[in-house]
Amino acid sequence: MDDNKTILSQAGTERRSGGLMELVRTVVIAGVLALSVRTVLFEPFNIPSGSMIPTLQVGDYVWVAKYSYGYSHFALPGAPNLFEGRIFNSMPHRGDVAVFRFTKDTSIDYIKRIVGLPGDTVQMREGKLYLNGTEVPREPEGDYAAIDEHRTRMEGDRYREILPGSGGRGPVAHDILKLTDEGGKNDTPEYVVPPGYFFAMGDNRDDSADSRFMGDEPQDLGFVPMENLVGQAKWIFMSVDNAHPFWQVWYWPSEIRWGRLFMGVH
């Protein structure tokens, strides 16, 4: 009888041990798969500022396709400096909304629209964008108001801008917000994008620290190296207004911008 109890006890212990090992194995496999997807395919990013209004709102969460431009070491978790350049390199296109590493601090992610490619000339004149000496057409869409990351209300004019295509693609139509046509950001020198770089701008043209700022100030972006590209923003999978403190859970359903869920980023 005692021998039978001992055998049953050992069997129970082995089952528990086997169950624990199976759970650990499942967790490890799930972790490896999630890390692989995040490294190779898609990575989620949230939008913390209003520099891409009206295309992206503060509180949007987007899926970024990391395969769009190939892979630099910035595509890897922690961005270990294991190699230089890009593997499976693919040139971005004008009009792409891209995530990339900030030029002054590569631990920081930026998201902007690519408006200039190597060899392009880019200039702002009286608030209008000129590309390769030609004014980029834009169509007025009326008044527009938005809330930035400081909960400040911004009121301006919304336009549909049409960037010329690149790489055999057609023109890219997207919306921009203009608050003023004055100031240095609206009258710039003519910039020539050097080889291996691109010129990025925010769709909120008067509230964006972007490639128009070429100085040595900590916030100046300048031309962005292709190596800094992380991926192309594809879809909005969540959007939250964040008007109330996080602990006020009763506001959560009303703060979700249901109409923005699963929108494509254009």
PDB file of C-alpha atoms in Angstrom:
ATOM      1  CA  MET A   1       0.000   0.000   0.000  1.00  0.00           C
ATOM      2  CA  ASP A   2       2.773   2.425   0.944  1.00  0.00           C
ATOM      3  CA  ASP A   3       4.571   1.597  -2.308  1.00  0.00           C
ATOM      4  CA  ASN A   4       1.406   2.442  -4.284  1.00  0.00           C
ATOM      5  CA  LYS A   5       1.095   5.793  -2.484  1.00  0.00           C
ATOM      6  CA  THR A   6       4.712   6.553  -3.266  1.00  0.00           C
ATOM      7  CA  ILE A   7       4.206   5.741  -6.975  1.00  0.00           C
ATOM      8  CA  LEU A   8       1.055   7.890  -7.155  1.00  0.00           C
ATOM      9  CA  SER A   9       2.849  10.770  -5.401  1.00  0.00           C
ATOM     10  CA  GLN A  10       5.767  10.548  -7.829  1.00  0.00           C
ATOM     11  CA  ALA A  11       3.379  10.470 -10.789  1.00  0.00           C
ATOM     12  CA  GLY A  12       1.573  13.561  -9.501  1.00  0.00           C
ATOM     13  CA  THR A  13       4.871  15.360  -9.012  1.00  0.00           C
ATOM     14  CA  GLU A  14       5.979  14.429 -12.543  1.00  0.00           C
ATOM     15  CA  ARG A  15       2.662  15.678 -13.996  1.00  0.00           C
ATOM     16  CA  ARG A  16       3.004  18.998 -12.168  1.00  0.00           C
ATOM     17  CA  SER A  17       6.623  19.305 -13.254  1.00  0.00           C
ATOM     18  CA  GLY A  18       5.698  18.453 -16.838  1.00  0.00           C
ATOM     19  CA  GLY A  19       2.845  20.965 -16.781  1.00  0.00           C
ATOM     20  CA  LEU A  20       5.137  23.681 -15.467  1.00  0.00           C
ATOM     21  CA  MET A  21       7.746  22.962 -18.130  1.00  0.00           C
ATOM     22  CA  GLU A  22       5.058  23.022 -20.827  1.00  0.00           C
ATOM     23  CA  LEU A  23       3.852  26.406 -19.549  1.00  0.00           C
ATOM     24  CA  VAL A  24       7.407  27.778 -19.557  1.00  0.00           C
ATOM     25  CA  ARG A  25       7.968  26.438 -23.067  1.00  0.00           C
ATOM     26  CA  THR A  26       4.731  28.011 -24.302  1.00  0.00           C
ATOM     27  CA  VAL A  27       5.630  31.372 -22.770  1.00  0.00           C
ATOM     28  CA  VAL A  28       9.130  31.278 -24.283  1.00  0.00           C
ATOM     29  CA  ILE A  29       7.812  30.366 -27.748  1.00  0.00           C
ATOM     30  CA  ALA A  30       5.162  33.114 -27.552  1.00  0.00           C
ATOM     31  CA  GLY A  31       7.820  35.603 -26.480  1.00  0.00           C
ATOM     32  CA  VAL A  32      10.146  34.624 -29.321  1.00  0.00           C
ATOM     33  CA  LEU A  33       7.314  34.888 -31.859  1.00  0.00           C
ATOM     34  CA  ALA A  34       6.245  38.303 -30.524  1.00  0.00           C
ATOM     35  CA  LEU A  35       9.847  39.553 -30.596  1.00  0.00           C
ATOM     36  CA  SER A  36      10.283  38.249 -34.143  1.00  0.00           C
ATOM     37  CA  VAL A  37       7.118  39.986 -35.360  1.00  0.00           C
ATOM     38  CA  ARG A  38       8.151  43.215 -33.623  1.00  0.00           C
ATOM     39  CA  THR A  39      11.641  43.037 -35.118  1.00  0.00           C
ATOM     40  CA  VAL A  40      10.818  41.952 -38.663  1.00  0.00           C
ATOM     41  CA  LEU A  41       7.209  42.854 -39.460  1.00  0.00           C
ATOM     42  CA  PHE A  42       5.266  45.378 -37.362  1.00  0.00           C
ATOM     43  CA  GLU A  43       5.858  47.519 -34.301  1.00  0.00           C
ATOM     44  CA  PRO A  44       3.286  49.665 -32.482  1.00  0.00           C
ATOM     45  CA  PHE A  45       3.972  53.357 -31.865  1.00  0.00           C
ATOM     46  CA  ASN A  46       1.918  55.997 -30.123  1.00  0.00           C
ATOM     47  CA  ILE A  47       1.642  59.630 -31.216  1.00  0.00           C
ATOM     48  CA  PRO A  48       2.699  61.940 -28.346  1.00  0.00           C
ATOM     49  CA  SER A  49       2.627  65.318 -30.127  1.00  0.00           C
ATOM     50  CA  GLY A  50       0.489  67.318 -32.524  1.00  0.00           C
ATOM     51  CA  SER A  51       3.110  67.729 -35.265  1.00  0.00           C
ATOM     52  CA  MET A  52       1.222  65.437 -37.680  1.00  0.00           C
ATOM     53  CA  ILE A  53      -2.270  66.894 -37.175  1.00  0.00           C
ATOM     54  CA  PRO A  54      -4.647  66.454 -39.035  1.00  0.00           C
ATOM     55  CA  THR A  55      -3.307  63.142 -40.382  1.00  0.00           C
ATOM     56  CA  LEU A  56      -2.441  61.830 -36.928  1.00  0.00           C
ATOM     57  CA  GLN A  57      -3.925  63.006 -33.649  1.00  0.00           C
ATOM     58  CA  VAL A  58      -2.321  63.051 -30.207  1.00  0.00           C
ATOM     59  CA  GLY A  59      -3.238  59.700 -28.661  1.00  0.00           C
ATOM     60  CA  ASP A  60      -3.290  57.707 -31.907  1.00  0.00           C
ATOM     61  CA  TYR A  61      -1.593  54.307 -31.857  1.00  0.00           C
ATOM     62  CA  VAL A  62      -0.227  53.132 -35.210  1.00  0.00           C
ATOM     63  CA  TRP A  63       1.221  49.956 -36.670  1.00  0.00           C
ATOM     64  CA  VAL A  64       4.527  50.615 -38.396  1.00  0.00           C
ATOM     65  CA  ALA A  65       5.688  48.214 -41.123  1.00  0.00           C
ATOM     66  CA  LYS A  66       9.376  47.634 -40.466  1.00  0.00           C
ATOM     67  CA  TYR A  67       9.899  45.754 -43.733  1.00  0.00           C
ATOM     68  CA  SER A  68       8.967  48.775 -45.884  1.00  0.00           C
ATOM     69  CA  TYR A  69      12.490  50.160 -46.222  1.00  0.00           C
ATOM     70  CA  GLY A  70      14.632  47.208 -45.211  1.00  0.00           C
ATOM     71  CA  TYR A  71      16.432  46.960 -41.889  1.00  0.00           C
ATOM     72  CA  SER A  72      19.148  48.967 -40.186  1.00  0.00           C
ATOM     73  CA  HIS A  73      20.348  48.237 -36.675  1.00  0.00           C
ATOM     74  CA  PHE A  74      17.635  50.642 -35.475  1.00  0.00           C
ATOM     75  CA  ALA A  75      15.076  47.970 -36.397  1.00  0.00           C
ATOM     76  CA  LEU A  76      16.443  45.694 -33.676  1.00  0.00           C
ATOM     77  CA  PRO A  77      15.199  45.904 -30.064  1.00  0.00           C
ATOM     78  CA  GLY A  78      17.581  48.189 -28.210  1.00  0.00           C
ATOM     79  CA  ALA A  79      19.218  49.178 -31.529  1.00  0.00           C
ATOM     80  CA  PRO A  80      22.528  47.332 -30.919  1.00  0.00           C
ATOM     81  CA  ASN A  81      25.185  48.586 -33.310  1.00  0.00           C
ATOM     82  CA  LEU A  82      25.794  45.193 -34.944  1.00  0.00           C
ATOM     83  CA  PHE A  83      26.109  46.394 -38.545  1.00  0.00           C
ATOM     84  CA  GLU A  84      26.058  49.521 -40.698  1.00  0.00           C
ATOM     85  CA  GLY A  85      23.726  50.508 -43.510  1.00  0.00           C
ATOM     86  CA  ARG A  86      20.497  48.687 -44.361  1.00  0.00           C
ATOM     87  CA  ILE A  87      19.712  45.070 -45.203  1.00  0.00           C
ATOM     88  CA  PHE A  88      17.147  44.565 -48.014  1.00  0.00           C
ATOM     89  CA  ASN A  89      17.273  48.311 -48.535  1.00  0.00           C
ATOM     90  CA  SER A  90      14.312  49.932 -50.290  1.00  0.00           C
ATOM     91  CA  MET A  91      14.043  53.648 -51.069  1.00  0.00           C
ATOM     92  CA  PRO A  92      11.164  55.507 -49.378  1.00  0.00           C
ATOM     93  CA  HIS A  93       8.670  57.446 -51.463  1.00  0.00           C
ATOM     94  CA  ARG A  94       7.553  61.049 -51.305  1.00  0.00           C
ATOM     95  CA  GLY A  95       4.451  61.267 -49.203  1.00  0.00           C
ATOM     96  CA  ASP A  96       5.283  58.318 -46.945  1.00  0.00           C
ATOM     97  CA  VAL A  97       4.548  58.810 -43.251  1.00  0.00           C
ATOM     98  CA  ALA A  98       7.634  57.293 -41.671  1.00  0.00           C
ATOM     99  CA  VAL A  99       9.021  56.577 -38.219  1.00  0.00           C
ATOM    100  CA  PHE A 100      12.735  57.258 -37.856  1.00  0.00           C
ATOM    101  CA  ARG A 101      15.337  57.981 -35.194  1.00  0.00           C
ATOM    102  CA  PHE A 102      15.955  61.614 -34.277  1.00  0.00           C
ATOM    103  CA  THR A 103      19.197  62.949 -35.716  1.00  0.00           C
ATOM    104  CA  LYS A 104      20.396  64.545 -32.472  1.00  0.00           C
ATOM    105  CA  ASP A 105      19.482  61.591 -30.226  1.00  0.00           C
ATOM    106  CA  THR A 106      18.895  58.230 -31.886  1.00  0.00           C
ATOM    107  CA  SER A 107      17.162  56.850 -28.795  1.00  0.00           C
ATOM    108  CA  ILE A 108      14.141  59.038 -29.714  1.00  0.00           C
ATOM    109  CA  ASP A 109      11.594  58.078 -32.364  1.00  0.00           C
ATOM    110  CA  TYR A 110      10.097  60.711 -34.675  1.00  0.00           C
ATOM    111  CA  ILE A 111       7.199  60.408 -37.095  1.00  0.00           C
ATOM    112  CA  LYS A 112       6.929  62.796 -40.055  1.00  0.00           C
ATOM    113  CA  ARG A 113       6.048  62.845 -43.742  1.00  0.00           C
ATOM    114  CA  ILE A 114       8.837  62.396 -46.276  1.00  0.00           C
ATOM    115  CA  VAL A 115       8.621  65.285 -48.757  1.00  0.00           C
ATOM    116  CA  GLY A 116      12.137  65.364 -50.212  1.00  0.00           C
ATOM    117  CA  LEU A 117      14.406  62.602 -51.516  1.00  0.00           C
ATOM    118  CA  PRO A 118      18.100  62.722 -52.513  1.00  0.00           C
ATOM    119  CA  GLY A 119      18.646  65.379 -55.163  1.00  0.00           C
ATOM    120  CA  ASP A 120      15.363  67.198 -54.479  1.00  0.00           C
ATOM    121  CA  THR A 121      15.274  70.903 -53.673  1.00  0.00           C
ATOM    122  CA  VAL A 122      12.826  71.889 -50.934  1.00  0.00           C
ATOM    123  CA  GLN A 123      11.766  75.386 -49.926  1.00  0.00           C
ATOM    124  CA  MET A 124       8.940  77.200 -48.143  1.00  0.00           C
ATOM    125  CA  ARG A 125       7.843  80.553 -49.610  1.00  0.00           C
ATOM    126  CA  GLU A 126       5.150  82.576 -47.888  1.00  0.00           C
ATOM    127  CA  GLY A 127       3.790  79.442 -46.245  1.00  0.00           C
ATOM    128  CA  LYS A 128       3.684  77.361 -49.427  1.00  0.00           C
ATOM    129  CA  LEU A 129       5.818  74.323 -50.187  1.00  0.00           C
ATOM    130  CA  TYR A 130       8.024  74.318 -53.299  1.00  0.00           C
ATOM    131  CA  LEU A 131       9.601  71.102 -54.546  1.00  0.00           C
ATOM    132  CA  ASN A 132      12.250  71.219 -57.275  1.00  0.00           C
ATOM    133  CA  GLY A 133      11.279  74.823 -57.998  1.00  0.00           C
ATOM    134  CA  THR A 134       7.574  74.090 -58.484  1.00  0.00           C
ATOM    135  CA  GLU A 135       4.848  75.024 -56.031  1.00  0.00           C
ATOM    136  CA  VAL A 136       3.182  71.934 -54.583  1.00  0.00           C
ATOM    137  CA  PRO A 137      -0.551  72.314 -55.288  1.00  0.00           C
ATOM    138  CA  ARG A 138      -2.960  72.492 -52.399  1.00  0.00           C
ATOM    139  CA  GLU A 139      -6.726  72.841 -52.212  1.00  0.00           C
ATOM    140  CA  PRO A 140      -8.513  74.610 -49.319  1.00  0.00           C
ATOM    141  CA  GLU A 141     -10.824  72.430 -47.233  1.00  0.00           C
ATOM    142  CA  GLY A 142     -12.098  75.009 -44.756  1.00  0.00           C
ATOM    143  CA  ASP A 143     -11.431  75.906 -41.147  1.00  0.00           C
ATOM    144  CA  TYR A 144      -9.991  73.338 -38.790  1.00  0.00           C
ATOM    145  CA  ALA A 145      -9.483  73.153 -35.012  1.00  0.00           C
ATOM    146  CA  ALA A 146      -7.496  70.583 -33.041  1.00  0.00           C
ATOM    147  CA  ILE A 147      -6.078  69.952 -29.562  1.00  0.00           C
ATOM    148  CA  ASP A 148      -2.314  69.494 -29.177  1.00  0.00           C
ATOM    149  CA  GLU A 149      -0.352  67.549 -26.566  1.00  0.00           C
ATOM    150  CA  HIS A 150      -0.614  70.468 -24.107  1.00  0.00           C
ATOM    151  CA  ARG A 151      -4.421  70.456 -24.442  1.00  0.00           C
ATOM    152  CA  THR A 152      -4.115  73.776 -26.295  1.00  0.00           C
ATOM    153  CA  ARG A 153      -6.715  74.465 -28.963  1.00  0.00           C
ATOM    154  CA  MET A 154      -5.239  75.294 -32.370  1.00  0.00           C
ATOM    155  CA  GLU A 155      -7.374  76.911 -35.056  1.00  0.00           C
ATOM    156  CA  GLY A 156      -6.257  77.216 -38.656  1.00  0.00           C
ATOM    157  CA  ASP A 157      -6.922  76.259 -42.266  1.00  0.00           C
ATOM    158  CA  ARG A 158      -7.005  72.734 -43.599  1.00  0.00           C
ATOM    159  CA  TYR A 159      -5.653  72.018 -47.087  1.00  0.00           C
ATOM    160  CA  ARG A 160      -5.414  68.973 -49.320  1.00  0.00           C
ATOM    161  CA  GLU A 161      -1.803  68.959 -50.518  1.00  0.00           C
ATOM    162  CA  ILE A 162      -0.715  66.887 -53.527  1.00  0.00           C
ATOM    163  CA  LEU A 163       2.924  65.783 -53.530  1.00  0.00           C
ATOM    164  CA  PRO A 164       4.460  64.529 -56.793  1.00  0.00           C
ATOM    165  CA  GLY A 165       5.006  60.791 -56.821  1.00  0.00           C
ATOM    166  CA  SER A 166       8.355  59.041 -56.857  1.00  0.00           C
ATOM    167  CA  GLY A 167       9.699  55.681 -57.947  1.00  0.00           C
ATOM    168  CA  GLY A 168       6.993  55.271 -60.564  1.00  0.00           C
ATOM    169  CA  ARG A 169       4.140  55.942 -58.164  1.00  0.00           C
ATOM    170  CA  GLY A 170       1.428  58.518 -58.712  1.00  0.00           C
ATOM    171  CA  PRO A 171       0.877  61.770 -56.765  1.00  0.00           C
ATOM    172  CA  VAL A 172       0.170  61.525 -53.043  1.00  0.00           C
ATOM    173  CA  ALA A 173      -2.757  63.557 -51.693  1.00  0.00           C
ATOM    174  CA  HIS A 174      -2.854  64.247 -47.957  1.00  0.00           C
ATOM    175  CA  ASP A 175      -4.157  66.893 -45.564  1.00  0.00           C
ATOM    176  CA  ILE A 176      -2.110  69.591 -43.853  1.00  0.00           C
ATOM    177  CA  LEU A 177      -2.907  72.237 -41.231  1.00  0.00           C
ATOM    178  CA  LYS A 178      -1.763  75.855 -41.616  1.00  0.00           C
ATOM    179  CA  LEU A 179      -1.926  78.278 -38.714  1.00  0.00           C
ATOM    180  CA  THR A 180       0.010  81.161 -40.307  1.00  0.00           C
ATOM    181  CA  ASP A 181       2.097  82.033 -43.369  1.00  0.00           C
ATOM    182  CA  GLU A 182       4.598  84.094 -41.394  1.00  0.00           C
ATOM    183  CA  GLY A 183       7.846  83.291 -39.614  1.00  0.00           C
ATOM    184  CA  GLY A 184      11.116  81.607 -40.521  1.00  0.00           C
ATOM    185  CA  LYS A 185       9.523  78.194 -40.977  1.00  0.00           C
ATOM    186  CA  ASN A 186       7.351  79.634 -43.773  1.00  0.00           C
ATOM    187  CA  ASP A 187      10.169  81.394 -45.653  1.00  0.00           C
ATOM    188  CA  THR A 188      13.238  79.198 -45.821  1.00  0.00           C
ATOM    189  CA  PRO A 189      16.372  78.890 -47.903  1.00  0.00           C
ATOM    190  CA  GLU A 190      16.304  76.390 -50.762  1.00  0.00           C
ATOM    191  CA  TYR A 191      17.562  73.100 -49.372  1.00  0.00           C
ATOM    192  CA  VAL A 192      19.137  70.431 -51.593  1.00  0.00           C
ATOM    193  CA  VAL A 193      18.740  66.946 -50.139  1.00  0.00           C
ATOM    194  CA  PRO A 194      22.136  65.168 -50.176  1.00  0.00           C
ATOM    195  CA  PRO A 195      22.671  61.527 -51.211  1.00  0.00           C
ATOM    196  CA  GLY A 196      21.691  59.058 -48.497  1.00  0.00           C
ATOM    197  CA  TYR A 197      19.295  61.473 -46.747  1.00  0.00           C
ATOM    198  CA  PHE A 198      15.665  62.590 -46.883  1.00  0.00           C
ATOM    199  CA  PHE A 199      13.745  65.746 -45.949  1.00  0.00           C
ATOM    200  CA  ALA A 200      10.856  65.294 -43.489  1.00  0.00           C
ATOM    201  CA  MET A 201       8.057  67.660 -42.490  1.00  0.00           C
ATOM    202  CA  GLY A 202       5.065  67.522 -40.175  1.00  0.00           C
ATOM    203  CA  ASP A 203       1.575  67.907 -41.625  1.00  0.00           C
ATOM    204  CA  ASN A 204       0.917  70.479 -38.905  1.00  0.00           C
ATOM    205  CA  ARG A 205       3.204  72.836 -40.755  1.00  0.00           C
ATOM    206  CA  ASP A 206       3.449  75.583 -38.139  1.00  0.00           C
ATOM    207  CA  ASP A 207       3.843  73.344 -35.083  1.00  0.00           C
ATOM    208  CA  SER A 208       6.468  70.835 -36.188  1.00  0.00           C
ATOM    209  CA  ALA A 209      10.193  70.589 -35.477  1.00  0.00           C
ATOM    210  CA  ASP A 210      11.350  69.084 -38.756  1.00  0.00           C
ATOM    211  CA  SER A 211      13.953  69.256 -41.535  1.00  0.00           C
ATOM    212  CA  ARG A 212      13.343  72.958 -42.106  1.00  0.00           C
ATOM    213  CA  PHE A 213      15.436  73.527 -38.983  1.00  0.00           C
ATOM    214  CA  MET A 214      19.081  72.944 -39.860  1.00  0.00           C
ATOM    215  CA  GLY A 215      20.857  74.553 -36.924  1.00  0.00           C
ATOM    216  CA  ASP A 216      22.728  73.216 -33.924  1.00  0.00           C
ATOM    217  CA  GLU A 217      19.889  73.633 -31.447  1.00  0.00           C
ATOM    218  CA  PRO A 218      18.913  70.413 -29.606  1.00  0.00           C
ATOM    219  CA  GLN A 219      15.501  70.293 -31.311  1.00  0.00           C
ATOM    220  CA  ASP A 220      16.757  70.917 -34.889  1.00  0.00           C
ATOM    221  CA  LEU A 221      16.196  67.873 -37.119  1.00  0.00           C
ATOM    222  CA  GLY A 222      17.931  68.749 -40.401  1.00  0.00           C
ATOM    223  CA  PHE A 223      18.360  66.174 -43.154  1.00  0.00           C
ATOM    224  CA  VAL A 224      17.660  62.638 -41.925  1.00  0.00           C
ATOM    225  CA  PRO A 225      19.998  59.738 -42.826  1.00  0.00           C
ATOM    226  CA  MET A 226      18.263  56.827 -44.569  1.00  0.00           C
ATOM    227  CA  GLU A 227      19.899  54.593 -41.969  1.00  0.00           C
ATOM    228  CA  ASN A 228      17.664  56.173 -39.302  1.00  0.00           C
ATOM    229  CA  LEU A 229      14.457  54.854 -40.897  1.00  0.00           C
ATOM    230  CA  VAL A 230      12.493  52.401 -38.750  1.00  0.00           C
ATOM    231  CA  GLY A 231       9.421  51.828 -40.920  1.00  0.00           C
ATOM    232  CA  GLN A 232       6.319  53.203 -42.599  1.00  0.00           C
ATOM    233  CA  ALA A 233       3.177  54.002 -40.614  1.00  0.00           C
ATOM    234  CA  LYS A 234       0.329  51.925 -42.057  1.00  0.00           C
ATOM    235  CA  TRP A 235      -2.763  51.815 -39.816  1.00  0.00           C
ATOM    236  CA  ILE A 236      -4.256  53.382 -36.709  1.00  0.00           C
ATOM    237  CA  PHE A 237      -5.309  50.544 -34.414  1.00  0.00           C
ATOM    238  CA  MET A 238      -6.312  52.647 -31.390  1.00  0.00           C
ATOM    239  CA  SER A 239      -6.989  56.320 -30.669  1.00  0.00           C
ATOM    240  CA  VAL A 240      -7.572  57.813 -27.224  1.00  0.00           C
ATOM    241  CA  ASP A 241      -8.338  61.432 -26.382  1.00  0.00           C
ATOM    242  CA  ASN A 242      -6.704  61.335 -22.907  1.00  0.00           C
ATOM    243  CA  ALA A 243      -8.686  64.352 -21.701  1.00  0.00           C
ATOM    244  CA  HIS A 244      -9.068  62.862 -18.204  1.00  0.00           C
ATOM    245  CA  PRO A 245      -6.612  61.248 -15.756  1.00  0.00           C
ATOM    246  CA  PHE A 246      -5.935  57.573 -16.380  1.00  0.00           C
ATOM    247  CA  TRP A 247      -7.488  56.459 -13.091  1.00  0.00           C
ATOM    248  CA  GLN A 248     -10.909  57.853 -14.037  1.00  0.00           C
ATOM    249  CA  VAL A 249     -11.863  54.598 -15.700  1.00  0.00           C
ATOM    250  CA  TRP A 250     -15.496  55.628 -16.228  1.00  0.00           C
ATOM    251  CA  TYR A 251     -14.313  58.020 -18.978  1.00  0.00           C
ATOM    252  CA  TRP A 252     -12.415  55.353 -20.931  1.00  0.00           C
ATOM    253  CA  PRO A 253     -15.236  54.343 -23.340  1.00  0.00           C
ATOM    254  CA  SER A 254     -16.044  57.961 -24.197  1.00  0.00           C
ATOM    255  CA  GLU A 255     -12.363  58.840 -24.745  1.00  0.00           C
ATOM    256  CA  ILE A 256     -11.826  56.238 -27.438  1.00  0.00           C
ATOM    257  CA  ARG A 257     -12.113  57.820 -30.871  1.00  0.00           C
ATOM    258  CA  TRP A 258     -14.050  54.929 -32.357  1.00  0.00           C
ATOM    259  CA  GLY A 259     -14.173  56.482 -35.820  1.00  0.00           C
ATOM    260  CA  ARG A 260     -10.374  56.460 -36.132  1.00  0.00           C
ATOM    261  CA  LEU A 261      -9.904  52.766 -35.357  1.00  0.00           C
ATOM    262  CA  PHE A 262      -8.421  50.746 -38.226  1.00  0.00           C
ATOM    263  CA  MET A 263      -7.937  53.816 -40.407  1.00  0.00           C
ATOM    264  CA  GLY A 264      -5.108  53.725 -42.932  1.00  0.00           C
ATOM    265  CA  VAL A 265      -2.367  56.344 -42.658  1.00  0.00           C
ATOM    266  CA  HIS A 266      -2.167  58.380 -45.865  1.00  0.00           C
TER     267      HIS A 266
END
